[in-house]
């Protein structure tokens, strides 16, 4: 695999800020640097359901990777913890 074809992966703590009712995507803000990520793909239906079931403002630790050929779009490949003590995985 060449450097240009590798997906950029990272672990981040995000805050869910918007979940459009018409789509499976969610918008997330990375708290430490204020970046915005469009979450458009998920490693499995379980991961998609978990992320999309979180209420706006939820804070969660995730592993994400860039979706190639799609601007600022990301795939959630893992969920580690929900920082809000009232939320459950």
Coordinates of C-alpha atoms in Angstrom, one line a residue:
X1 CA 0.0 0.0 0.0
X2 CA 1.4 3.4 -1.0
X3 CA 1.4 6.4 1.3
X4 CA -1.2 8.1 -1.0
X5 CA -3.6 5.2 -0.7
X6 CA -3.5 4.8 3.1
X7 CA -6.4 6.0 5.1
X8 CA -5.6 8.5 7.8
X9 CA -6.7 6.9 11.1
X10 CA -6.9 8.6 14.5
X11 CA -8.5 8.3 17.9
X12 CA -10.4 11.3 19.1
X13 CA -12.9 12.5 21.7
X14 CA -15.9 14.0 19.8
X15 CA -19.1 15.8 20.7
X16 CA -22.1 14.9 18.6
X17 CA -23.5 18.2 17.4
X18 CA -26.1 17.3 14.7
X19 CA -27.8 14.1 13.5
X20 CA -29.9 14.8 10.4
X21 CA -33.1 12.7 10.4
X22 CA -32.9 11.9 6.7
X23 CA -29.4 10.4 6.8
X24 CA -27.0 8.1 8.7
X25 CA -24.4 10.9 9.0
X26 CA -23.6 12.8 12.1
X27 CA -21.5 15.9 12.6
X28 CA -18.9 15.8 15.3
X29 CA -16.6 18.4 16.8
X30 CA -13.2 17.2 18.2
X31 CA -13.0 19.0 21.6
X32 CA -9.3 19.5 22.0
X33 CA -8.7 21.2 18.6
X34 CA -12.2 22.4 17.5
X35 CA -12.1 20.5 14.2
X36 CA -15.4 19.4 12.6
X37 CA -15.8 15.9 11.1
X38 CA -18.6 14.6 8.9
X39 CA -19.2 11.0 10.1
X40 CA -20.7 9.3 7.0
X41 CA -19.6 5.6 7.3
X42 CA -19.5 3.1 10.1
X43 CA -17.5 -0.2 10.6
X44 CA -20.7 -2.1 11.3
X45 CA -24.5 -1.5 11.8
X46 CA -23.9 -1.7 15.5
X47 CA -21.5 1.2 15.5
X48 CA -23.8 3.2 13.2
X49 CA -26.8 2.6 15.6
X50 CA -24.7 3.5 18.6
X51 CA -23.4 6.8 17.2
X52 CA -26.8 7.8 15.7
X53 CA -28.7 6.9 19.0
X54 CA -26.6 9.3 21.0
X55 CA -28.3 12.6 21.8
X56 CA -26.9 15.9 20.5
X57 CA -24.1 17.0 22.9
X58 CA -23.0 13.5 23.8
X59 CA -19.2 13.1 24.2
X60 CA -17.7 9.8 22.9
X61 CA -14.2 8.5 22.3
X62 CA -13.9 7.0 18.8
X63 CA -11.4 5.7 16.2
X64 CA -12.0 7.2 12.8
X65 CA -10.4 7.0 9.4
X66 CA -10.7 9.3 6.4
X67 CA -13.1 8.2 3.7
X68 CA -11.0 8.5 0.5
X69 CA -12.2 10.7 -2.3
X70 CA -14.8 12.5 -0.1
X71 CA -13.6 15.8 1.3
X72 CA -13.8 16.0 5.1
X73 CA -15.7 12.7 5.5
X74 CA -14.9 10.0 8.1
X75 CA -15.7 6.4 8.9
X76 CA -16.2 5.4 12.6
X77 CA -14.2 2.2 13.1
X78 CA -14.4 1.9 16.8
X79 CA -16.1 3.3 19.9
X80 CA -14.2 3.2 23.2
X81 CA -16.3 5.0 25.7
X82 CA -19.0 7.4 26.2
X83 CA -17.7 10.2 28.5
X84 CA -21.2 11.2 29.7
X85 CA -22.0 9.0 32.7
X86 CA -25.7 9.0 31.9
X87 CA -25.1 7.4 28.5
X88 CA -24.6 3.7 27.9
X89 CA -22.9 1.7 25.2

